[in-house]
Amino acid sequence: IRDSLDAFPKLKIYITHGGGMTPYQLGRLEQARTTGQPGVKAQRPIYEYMQNFYFDVLVHDLKARKFLYELWGADNLVVGSNRGGWDWADGFALLDELQLPREEHEKIQWKNAAKLFNLDLVRQRA
């Protein structure tokens, strides 16, 4: 994806399990960009690419989940479950534990997924 985010600014990337290491390495990635490390092709500050990334809240530690929410906000988080996996969890219960305001809760609960997958849920209900 080396040049994709600049060539395709509307490209959305979904990374499961809270984004893995991604949320925790933003500073390091920005350091690599600003010091001109080989292979780093980002044309803008790394933090400007955050809108392109979506993560689920399937992080089993509440403190880590809160950090993810505080760093990323509600706009690019979705519910996940890892259904069938050894660490399956009720993603809606994990979301509930965050005790977010209703509007932000609904974004993560279903609105962001509808946006990410380009689903027109209002029209489909009619």
Tab-separated table of C-alpha atoms in Angstrom:
chain	number	residue	atom	x	y	z
A	1	ILE	CA	0.000	0.000	0.000
A	2	ARG	CA	3.096	2.136	-0.122
A	3	ASP	CA	1.753	4.927	-2.336
A	4	SER	CA	-1.941	4.037	-2.197
A	5	LEU	CA	-3.119	6.464	0.459
A	6	ASP	CA	-1.809	9.442	-1.473
A	7	ALA	CA	-2.855	8.090	-4.881
A	8	PHE	CA	-6.252	6.935	-3.549
A	9	PRO	CA	-7.185	9.258	-0.673
A	10	LYS	CA	-10.632	7.648	-0.271
A	11	LEU	CA	-9.174	4.150	0.229
A	12	LYS	CA	-10.366	2.656	3.518
A	13	ILE	CA	-8.324	0.059	5.401
A	14	TYR	CA	-9.842	-2.142	8.087
A	15	ILE	CA	-7.569	-3.830	10.611
A	16	THR	CA	-9.076	-6.243	13.119
A	17	HIS	CA	-8.359	-6.560	16.844
A	18	GLY	CA	-8.091	-2.866	17.569
A	19	GLY	CA	-5.723	-2.308	14.674
A	20	GLY	CA	-3.024	-4.531	16.143
A	21	MET	CA	0.116	-2.480	16.604
A	22	THR	CA	-0.967	0.356	14.303
A	23	PRO	CA	-2.477	2.741	16.889
A	24	TYR	CA	0.541	2.351	19.137
A	25	GLN	CA	3.162	3.021	16.462
A	26	LEU	CA	1.866	6.259	14.923
A	27	GLY	CA	4.627	8.308	16.529
A	28	ARG	CA	7.276	5.913	15.275
A	29	LEU	CA	5.832	5.988	11.760
A	30	GLU	CA	5.818	9.793	11.820
A	31	GLN	CA	9.418	9.776	13.033
A	32	ALA	CA	10.367	7.545	10.087
A	33	ARG	CA	8.596	9.929	7.707
A	34	THR	CA	10.180	13.099	9.063
A	35	THR	CA	13.694	11.649	9.150
A	36	GLY	CA	13.451	10.389	5.561
A	37	GLN	CA	13.801	6.683	6.273
A	38	PRO	CA	14.060	4.498	3.143
A	39	GLY	CA	10.766	3.087	1.924
A	40	VAL	CA	8.577	5.702	3.622
A	41	LYS	CA	6.618	7.417	0.869
A	42	ALA	CA	3.970	9.265	2.895
A	43	GLN	CA	3.533	12.775	1.494
A	44	ARG	CA	1.618	14.086	4.507
A	45	PRO	CA	2.015	13.720	8.278
A	46	ILE	CA	1.058	10.197	9.369
A	47	TYR	CA	-1.741	11.483	11.591
A	48	GLU	CA	-3.516	12.865	8.500
A	49	TYR	CA	-3.978	9.300	7.226
A	50	MET	CA	-5.928	8.242	10.338
A	51	GLN	CA	-9.248	8.896	8.606
A	52	ASN	CA	-8.444	6.055	6.199
A	53	PHE	CA	-8.184	3.413	8.909
A	54	TYR	CA	-10.968	1.506	10.643
A	55	PHE	CA	-10.465	-0.781	13.618
A	56	ASP	CA	-12.808	-2.968	15.595
A	57	VAL	CA	-13.074	-2.721	19.363
A	58	LEU	CA	-12.183	-6.383	19.889
A	59	VAL	CA	-9.496	-5.575	22.425
A	60	HIS	CA	-9.917	-7.733	25.506
A	61	ASP	CA	-8.438	-5.244	27.946
A	62	LEU	CA	-10.737	-2.348	28.838
A	63	LYS	CA	-7.813	0.049	29.381
A	64	ALA	CA	-6.482	-0.718	25.893
A	65	ARG	CA	-9.977	-0.293	24.426
A	66	LYS	CA	-10.316	3.087	26.141
A	67	PHE	CA	-6.921	4.121	24.778
A	68	LEU	CA	-8.006	3.112	21.278
A	69	TYR	CA	-11.157	5.200	21.599
A	70	GLU	CA	-9.286	8.186	23.067
A	71	LEU	CA	-6.684	8.081	20.294
A	72	TRP	CA	-8.938	7.310	17.338
A	73	GLY	CA	-12.298	8.692	18.430
A	74	ALA	CA	-15.637	7.143	17.507
A	75	ASP	CA	-15.655	7.862	13.771
A	76	ASN	CA	-13.464	4.982	12.611
A	77	LEU	CA	-14.203	2.241	15.124
A	78	VAL	CA	-16.606	-0.671	14.572
A	79	VAL	CA	-17.831	-3.713	16.492
A	80	GLY	CA	-15.975	-6.975	15.929
A	81	SER	CA	-16.296	-10.450	17.405
A	82	ASN	CA	-13.748	-12.845	15.850
A	83	ARG	CA	-16.657	-15.277	15.508
A	84	GLY	CA	-15.371	-18.827	15.483
A	85	GLY	CA	-11.922	-17.829	16.723
A	86	TRP	CA	-10.388	-18.955	19.993
A	87	ASP	CA	-10.823	-15.471	21.450
A	88	TRP	CA	-14.401	-14.896	20.297
A	89	ALA	CA	-16.094	-12.142	22.264
A	90	ASP	CA	-19.360	-10.257	22.200
A	91	GLY	CA	-18.204	-7.070	20.502
A	92	PHE	CA	-21.383	-5.257	21.498
A	93	ALA	CA	-20.691	-6.014	25.174
A	94	LEU	CA	-17.121	-4.750	24.736
A	95	LEU	CA	-18.542	-1.551	23.254
A	96	ASP	CA	-21.042	-1.199	26.104
A	97	GLU	CA	-18.185	-1.329	28.635
A	98	LEU	CA	-16.840	1.934	27.190
A	99	GLN	CA	-19.970	3.736	28.407
A	100	LEU	CA	-19.942	6.253	25.562
A	101	PRO	CA	-22.459	8.962	24.778
A	102	ARG	CA	-25.351	7.572	22.702
A	103	GLU	CA	-24.307	9.220	19.417
A	104	GLU	CA	-20.753	7.874	19.618
A	105	HIS	CA	-21.996	4.468	20.750
A	106	GLU	CA	-24.258	4.239	17.694
A	107	LYS	CA	-21.428	5.187	15.358
A	108	ILE	CA	-19.342	2.274	16.609
A	109	GLN	CA	-22.338	-0.037	16.974
A	110	TRP	CA	-23.491	0.192	13.339
A	111	LYS	CA	-23.191	3.582	11.601
A	112	ASN	CA	-19.468	3.382	10.874
A	113	ALA	CA	-19.777	-0.122	9.430
A	114	ALA	CA	-22.611	1.075	7.177
A	115	LYS	CA	-20.375	3.929	5.992
A	116	LEU	CA	-17.320	1.686	5.578
A	117	PHE	CA	-19.208	-0.895	3.512
A	118	ASN	CA	-21.243	1.745	1.670
A	119	LEU	CA	-24.584	0.425	2.906
A	120	ASP	CA	-27.653	2.604	2.543
A	121	LEU	CA	-29.540	1.203	5.533
A	122	VAL	CA	-32.207	3.898	5.571
A	123	ARG	CA	-33.301	3.129	2.013
A	124	GLN	CA	-33.136	-0.631	2.597
A	125	ARG	CA	-35.627	-0.385	5.479
A	126	ALA	CA	-38.269	1.282	3.308
